[in-house]
PDB file of C-alpha atoms in Angstrom:
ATOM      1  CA  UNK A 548       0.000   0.000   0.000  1.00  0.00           C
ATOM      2  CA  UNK A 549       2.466   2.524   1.177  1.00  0.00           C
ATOM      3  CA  UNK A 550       5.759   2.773   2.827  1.00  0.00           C
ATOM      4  CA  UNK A 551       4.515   5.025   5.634  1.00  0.00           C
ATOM      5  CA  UNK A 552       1.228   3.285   5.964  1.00  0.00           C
ATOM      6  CA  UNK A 553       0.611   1.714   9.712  1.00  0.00           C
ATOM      7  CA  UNK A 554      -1.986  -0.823  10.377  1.00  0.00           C
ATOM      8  CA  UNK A 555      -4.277   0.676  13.079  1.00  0.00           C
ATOM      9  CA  UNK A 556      -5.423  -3.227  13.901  1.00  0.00           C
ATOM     10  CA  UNK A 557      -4.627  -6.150  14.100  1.00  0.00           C
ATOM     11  CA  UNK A 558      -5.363  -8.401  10.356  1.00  0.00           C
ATOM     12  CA  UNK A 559      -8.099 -10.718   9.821  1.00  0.00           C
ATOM     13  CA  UNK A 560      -8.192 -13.780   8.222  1.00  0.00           C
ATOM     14  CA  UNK A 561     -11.483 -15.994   8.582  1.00  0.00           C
ATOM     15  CA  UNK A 562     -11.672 -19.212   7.081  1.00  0.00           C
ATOM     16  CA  UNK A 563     -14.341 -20.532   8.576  1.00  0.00           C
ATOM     17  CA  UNK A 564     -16.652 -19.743   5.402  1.00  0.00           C
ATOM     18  CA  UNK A 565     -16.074 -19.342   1.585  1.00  0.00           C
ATOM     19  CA  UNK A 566     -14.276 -17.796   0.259  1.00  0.00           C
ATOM     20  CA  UNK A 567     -11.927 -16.731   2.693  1.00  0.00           C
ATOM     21  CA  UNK A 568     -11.734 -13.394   4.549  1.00  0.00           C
ATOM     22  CA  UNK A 569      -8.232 -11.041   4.754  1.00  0.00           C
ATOM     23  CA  UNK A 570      -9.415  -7.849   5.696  1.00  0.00           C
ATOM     24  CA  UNK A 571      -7.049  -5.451   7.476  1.00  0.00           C
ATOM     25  CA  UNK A 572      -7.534  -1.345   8.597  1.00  0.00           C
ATOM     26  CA  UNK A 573      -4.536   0.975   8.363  1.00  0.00           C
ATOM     27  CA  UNK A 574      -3.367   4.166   8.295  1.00  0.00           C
ATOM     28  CA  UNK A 575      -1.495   5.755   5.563  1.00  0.00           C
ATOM     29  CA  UNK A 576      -0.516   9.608   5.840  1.00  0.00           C
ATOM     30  CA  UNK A 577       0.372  11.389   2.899  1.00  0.00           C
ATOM     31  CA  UNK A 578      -0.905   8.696   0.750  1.00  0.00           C
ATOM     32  CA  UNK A 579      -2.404  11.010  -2.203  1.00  0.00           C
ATOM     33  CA  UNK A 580      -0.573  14.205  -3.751  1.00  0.00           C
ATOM     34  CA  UNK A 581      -1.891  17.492  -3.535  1.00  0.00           C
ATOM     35  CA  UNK A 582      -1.900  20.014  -5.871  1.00  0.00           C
ATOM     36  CA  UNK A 583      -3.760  22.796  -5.290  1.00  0.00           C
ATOM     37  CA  UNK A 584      -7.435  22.267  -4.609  1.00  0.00           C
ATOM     38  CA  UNK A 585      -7.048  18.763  -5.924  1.00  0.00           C
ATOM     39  CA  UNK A 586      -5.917  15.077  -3.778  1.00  0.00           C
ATOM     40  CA  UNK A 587      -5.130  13.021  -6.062  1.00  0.00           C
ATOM     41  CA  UNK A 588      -5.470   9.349  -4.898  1.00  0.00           C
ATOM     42  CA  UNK A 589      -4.586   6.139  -6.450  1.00  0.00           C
ATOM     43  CA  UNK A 590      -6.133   2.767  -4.802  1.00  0.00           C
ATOM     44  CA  UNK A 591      -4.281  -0.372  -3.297  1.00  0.00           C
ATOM     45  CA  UNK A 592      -5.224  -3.325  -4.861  1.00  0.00           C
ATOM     46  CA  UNK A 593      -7.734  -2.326  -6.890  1.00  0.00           C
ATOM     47  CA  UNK A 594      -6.209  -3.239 -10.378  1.00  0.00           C
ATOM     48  CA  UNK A 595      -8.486  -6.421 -10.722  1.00  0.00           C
ATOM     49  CA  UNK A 596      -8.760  -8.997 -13.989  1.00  0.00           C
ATOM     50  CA  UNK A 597     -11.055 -10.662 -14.929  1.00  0.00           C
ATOM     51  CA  UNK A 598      -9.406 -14.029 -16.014  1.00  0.00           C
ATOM     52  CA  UNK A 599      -5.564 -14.164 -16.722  1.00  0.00           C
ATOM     53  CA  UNK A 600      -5.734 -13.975 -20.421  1.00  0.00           C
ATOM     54  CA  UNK A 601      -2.913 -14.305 -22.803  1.00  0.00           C
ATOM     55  CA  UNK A 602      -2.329 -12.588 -26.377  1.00  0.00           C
ATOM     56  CA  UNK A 603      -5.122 -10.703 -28.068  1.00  0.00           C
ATOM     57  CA  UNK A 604      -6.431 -13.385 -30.502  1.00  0.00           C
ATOM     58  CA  UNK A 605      -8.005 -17.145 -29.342  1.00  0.00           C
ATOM     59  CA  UNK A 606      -8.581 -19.707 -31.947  1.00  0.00           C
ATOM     60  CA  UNK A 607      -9.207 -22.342 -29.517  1.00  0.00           C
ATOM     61  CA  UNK A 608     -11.948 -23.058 -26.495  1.00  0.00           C
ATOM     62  CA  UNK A 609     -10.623 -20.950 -23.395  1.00  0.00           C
ATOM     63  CA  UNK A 610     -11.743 -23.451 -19.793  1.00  0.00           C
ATOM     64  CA  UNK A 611     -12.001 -21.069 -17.059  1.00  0.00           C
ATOM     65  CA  UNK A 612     -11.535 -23.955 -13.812  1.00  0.00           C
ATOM     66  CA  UNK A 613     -11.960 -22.109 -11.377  1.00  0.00           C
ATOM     67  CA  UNK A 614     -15.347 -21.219  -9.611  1.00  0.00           C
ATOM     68  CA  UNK A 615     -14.125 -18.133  -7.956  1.00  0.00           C
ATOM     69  CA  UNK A 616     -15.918 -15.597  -5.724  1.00  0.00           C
ATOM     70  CA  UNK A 617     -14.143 -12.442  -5.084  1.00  0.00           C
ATOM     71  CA  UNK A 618     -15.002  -9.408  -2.896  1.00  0.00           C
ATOM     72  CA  UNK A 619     -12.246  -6.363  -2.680  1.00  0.00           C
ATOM     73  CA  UNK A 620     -13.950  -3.175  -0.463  1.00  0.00           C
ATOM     74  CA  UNK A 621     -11.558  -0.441  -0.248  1.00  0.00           C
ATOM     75  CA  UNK A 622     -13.028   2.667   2.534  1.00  0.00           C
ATOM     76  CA  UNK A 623     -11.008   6.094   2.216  1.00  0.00           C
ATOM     77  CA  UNK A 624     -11.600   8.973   4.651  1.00  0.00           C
ATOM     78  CA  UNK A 625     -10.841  12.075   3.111  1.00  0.00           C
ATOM     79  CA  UNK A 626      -9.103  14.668   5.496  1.00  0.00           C
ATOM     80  CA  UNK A 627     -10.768  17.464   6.756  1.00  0.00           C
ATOM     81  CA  UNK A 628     -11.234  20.447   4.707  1.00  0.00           C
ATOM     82  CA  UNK A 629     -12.591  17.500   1.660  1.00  0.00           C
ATOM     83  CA  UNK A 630     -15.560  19.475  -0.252  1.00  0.00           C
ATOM     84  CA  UNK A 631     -15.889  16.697  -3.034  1.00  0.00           C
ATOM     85  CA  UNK A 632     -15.047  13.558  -5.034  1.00  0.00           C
ATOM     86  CA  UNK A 633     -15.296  14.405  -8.465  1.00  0.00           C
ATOM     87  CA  UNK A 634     -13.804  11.854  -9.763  1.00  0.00           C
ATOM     88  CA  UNK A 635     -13.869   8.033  -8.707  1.00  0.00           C
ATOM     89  CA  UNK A 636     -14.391   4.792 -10.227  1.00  0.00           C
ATOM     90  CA  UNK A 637     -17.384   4.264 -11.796  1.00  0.00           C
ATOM     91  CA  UNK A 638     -20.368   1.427 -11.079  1.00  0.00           C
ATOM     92  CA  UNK A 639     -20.296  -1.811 -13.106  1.00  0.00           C
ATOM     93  CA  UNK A 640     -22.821  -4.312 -13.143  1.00  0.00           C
ATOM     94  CA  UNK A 641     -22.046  -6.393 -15.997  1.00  0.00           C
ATOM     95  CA  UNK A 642     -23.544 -10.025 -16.688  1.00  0.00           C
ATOM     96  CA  UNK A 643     -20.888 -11.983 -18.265  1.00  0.00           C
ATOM     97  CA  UNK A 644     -21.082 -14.095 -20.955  1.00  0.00           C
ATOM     98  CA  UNK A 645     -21.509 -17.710 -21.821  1.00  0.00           C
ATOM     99  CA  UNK A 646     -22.780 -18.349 -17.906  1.00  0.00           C
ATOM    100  CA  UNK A 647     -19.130 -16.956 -16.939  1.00  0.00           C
ATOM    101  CA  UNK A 648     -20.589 -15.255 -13.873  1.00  0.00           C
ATOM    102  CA  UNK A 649     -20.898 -11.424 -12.852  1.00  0.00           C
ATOM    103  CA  UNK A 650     -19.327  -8.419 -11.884  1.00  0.00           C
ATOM    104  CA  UNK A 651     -20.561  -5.742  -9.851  1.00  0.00           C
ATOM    105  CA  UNK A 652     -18.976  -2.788  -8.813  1.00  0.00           C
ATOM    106  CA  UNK A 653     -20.295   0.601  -6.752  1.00  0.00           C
ATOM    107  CA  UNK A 654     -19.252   3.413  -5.247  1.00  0.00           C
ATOM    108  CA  UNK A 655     -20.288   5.860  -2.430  1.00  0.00           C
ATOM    109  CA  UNK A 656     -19.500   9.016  -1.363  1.00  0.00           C
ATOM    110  CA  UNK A 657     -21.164   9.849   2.649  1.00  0.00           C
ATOM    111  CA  UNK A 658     -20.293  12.252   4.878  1.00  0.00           C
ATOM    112  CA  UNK A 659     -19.212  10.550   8.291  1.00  0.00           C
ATOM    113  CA  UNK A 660     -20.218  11.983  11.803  1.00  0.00           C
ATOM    114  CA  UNK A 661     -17.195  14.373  12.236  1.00  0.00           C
ATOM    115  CA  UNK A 662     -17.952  15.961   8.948  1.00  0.00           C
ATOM    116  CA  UNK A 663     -15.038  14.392   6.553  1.00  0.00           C
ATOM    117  CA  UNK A 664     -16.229  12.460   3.400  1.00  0.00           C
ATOM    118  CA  UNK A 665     -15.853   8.701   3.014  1.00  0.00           C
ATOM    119  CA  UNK A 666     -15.345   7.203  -0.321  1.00  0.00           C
ATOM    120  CA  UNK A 667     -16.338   3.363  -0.159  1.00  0.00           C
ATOM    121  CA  UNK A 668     -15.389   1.123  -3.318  1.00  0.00           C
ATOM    122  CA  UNK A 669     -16.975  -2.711  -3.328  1.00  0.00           C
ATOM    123  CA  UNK A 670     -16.080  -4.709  -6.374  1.00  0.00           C
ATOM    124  CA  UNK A 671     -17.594  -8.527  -6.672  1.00  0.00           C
ATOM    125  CA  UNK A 672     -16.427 -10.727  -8.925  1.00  0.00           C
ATOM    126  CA  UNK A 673     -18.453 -14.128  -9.217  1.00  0.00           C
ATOM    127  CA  UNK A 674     -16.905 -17.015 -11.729  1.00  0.00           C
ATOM    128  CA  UNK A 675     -18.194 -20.401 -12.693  1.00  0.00           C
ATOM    129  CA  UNK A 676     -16.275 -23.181 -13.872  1.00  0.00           C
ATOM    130  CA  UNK A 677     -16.783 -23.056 -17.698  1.00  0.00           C
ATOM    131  CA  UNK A 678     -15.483 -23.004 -21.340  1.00  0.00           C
ATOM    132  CA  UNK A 679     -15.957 -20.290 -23.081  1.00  0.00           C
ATOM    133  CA  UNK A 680     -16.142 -19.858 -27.191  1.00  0.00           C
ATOM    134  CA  UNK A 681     -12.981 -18.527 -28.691  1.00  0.00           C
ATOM    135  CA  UNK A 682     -15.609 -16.038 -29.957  1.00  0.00           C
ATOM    136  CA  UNK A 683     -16.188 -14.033 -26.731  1.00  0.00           C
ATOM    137  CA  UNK A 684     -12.425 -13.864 -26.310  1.00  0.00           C
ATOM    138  CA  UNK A 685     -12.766  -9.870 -27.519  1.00  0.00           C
ATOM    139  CA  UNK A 686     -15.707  -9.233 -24.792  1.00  0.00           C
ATOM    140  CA  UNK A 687     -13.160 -10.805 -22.643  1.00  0.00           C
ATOM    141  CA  UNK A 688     -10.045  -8.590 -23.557  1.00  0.00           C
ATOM    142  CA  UNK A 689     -12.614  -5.426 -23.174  1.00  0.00           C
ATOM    143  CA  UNK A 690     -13.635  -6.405 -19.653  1.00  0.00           C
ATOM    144  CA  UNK A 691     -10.125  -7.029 -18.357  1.00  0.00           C
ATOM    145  CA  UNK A 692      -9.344  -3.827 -19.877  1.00  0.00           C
ATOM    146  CA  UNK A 693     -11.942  -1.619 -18.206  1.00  0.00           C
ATOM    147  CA  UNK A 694     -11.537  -3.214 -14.460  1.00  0.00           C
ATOM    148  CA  UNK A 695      -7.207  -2.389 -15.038  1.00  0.00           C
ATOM    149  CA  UNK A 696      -7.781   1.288 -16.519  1.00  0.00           C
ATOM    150  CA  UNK A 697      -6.484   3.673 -14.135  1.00  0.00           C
ATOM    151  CA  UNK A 698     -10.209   5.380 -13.895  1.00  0.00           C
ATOM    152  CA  UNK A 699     -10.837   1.993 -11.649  1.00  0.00           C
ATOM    153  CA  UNK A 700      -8.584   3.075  -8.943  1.00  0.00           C
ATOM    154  CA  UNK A 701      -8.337   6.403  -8.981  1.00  0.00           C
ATOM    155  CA  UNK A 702     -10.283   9.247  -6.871  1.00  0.00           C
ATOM    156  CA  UNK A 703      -9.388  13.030  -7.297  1.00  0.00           C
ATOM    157  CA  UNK A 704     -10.882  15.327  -4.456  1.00  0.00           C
ATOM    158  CA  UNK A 705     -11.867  18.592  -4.332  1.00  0.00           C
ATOM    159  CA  UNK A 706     -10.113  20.298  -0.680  1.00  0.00           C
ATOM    160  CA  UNK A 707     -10.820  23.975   0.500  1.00  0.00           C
ATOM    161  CA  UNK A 708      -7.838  26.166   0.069  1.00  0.00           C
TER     162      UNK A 708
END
């Protein structure tokens, strides 16, 4: 995440269900650049694929094995003096295709009780076991694309000078 971050908690990691839990809090000052009026913030972890494709072209049936169930939740308070959130990634619910699974993703700006704005990103990604048609390959590509592009993971805040 960051050199300077501190974890505030201890980490948790509960197995008892599935899939798995690793969730940790921490602390980070001076994560985001400032310039001016703007914060400019890039997430940790947020760069997600879809499936770990390879080359742009498929001639051949592409068996996704794994059934995999993924849940990444990323909550940033904003420092004091936060106005806005201008920019921040955008909501995805997407239905994917040949019974591949689904992918939803939303985001929320709320003000919490001391008055500083919270910025909470959920992204679930559900996969079934399948194989897909060497046609859908491109759909693929495009959707692997959009959850990497840096307009996933990045939030740009408005501060008060």
């Amino acid at each position: 995440v960051s050199q300077s971050a501190e974890m505030t908690e201890p980490p948790v990691v509960d197995l008892a269900g599935y899939p798995g839990v690793l969730a940790y809090r921490l602390r980070a000052e001076r994560f985001a650049v400032r310039t001016g009026k703007e914060l400019t913030l890039t997430l940790p972890d947020a760069s997600a694929t879809l499936l770990p494709l390879r080359g742009d072209q498929r001639f051949n049936p592409y068996y996704a094995p794994e059934i995999k169930d993924t849940l990444w939740e990323c909550i940033v308070r904003l420092p004091p003096g936060t106005t806005d959130v201008p920019v921040r990634p955008g909501e995805i619910d997407w239905d994917l295709p040949a019974g591949l699974g689904r992918i939803l993703c939303r985001t929320a700006l709320a003000t919490a009780s001391d008055g500083t704005l919270t910025v909470r990103m959920r992204r679930e990604i559900t996969l079934a076991n399948t194989v897909l048609p060497p046609e859908i390959y491109p759909a693929l590509l495009e959707m692997n694309r959009r959850l990497r592009h840096p307009a996933m993971r990045t939030l740009v805040a408005t501060m008060e000078e």
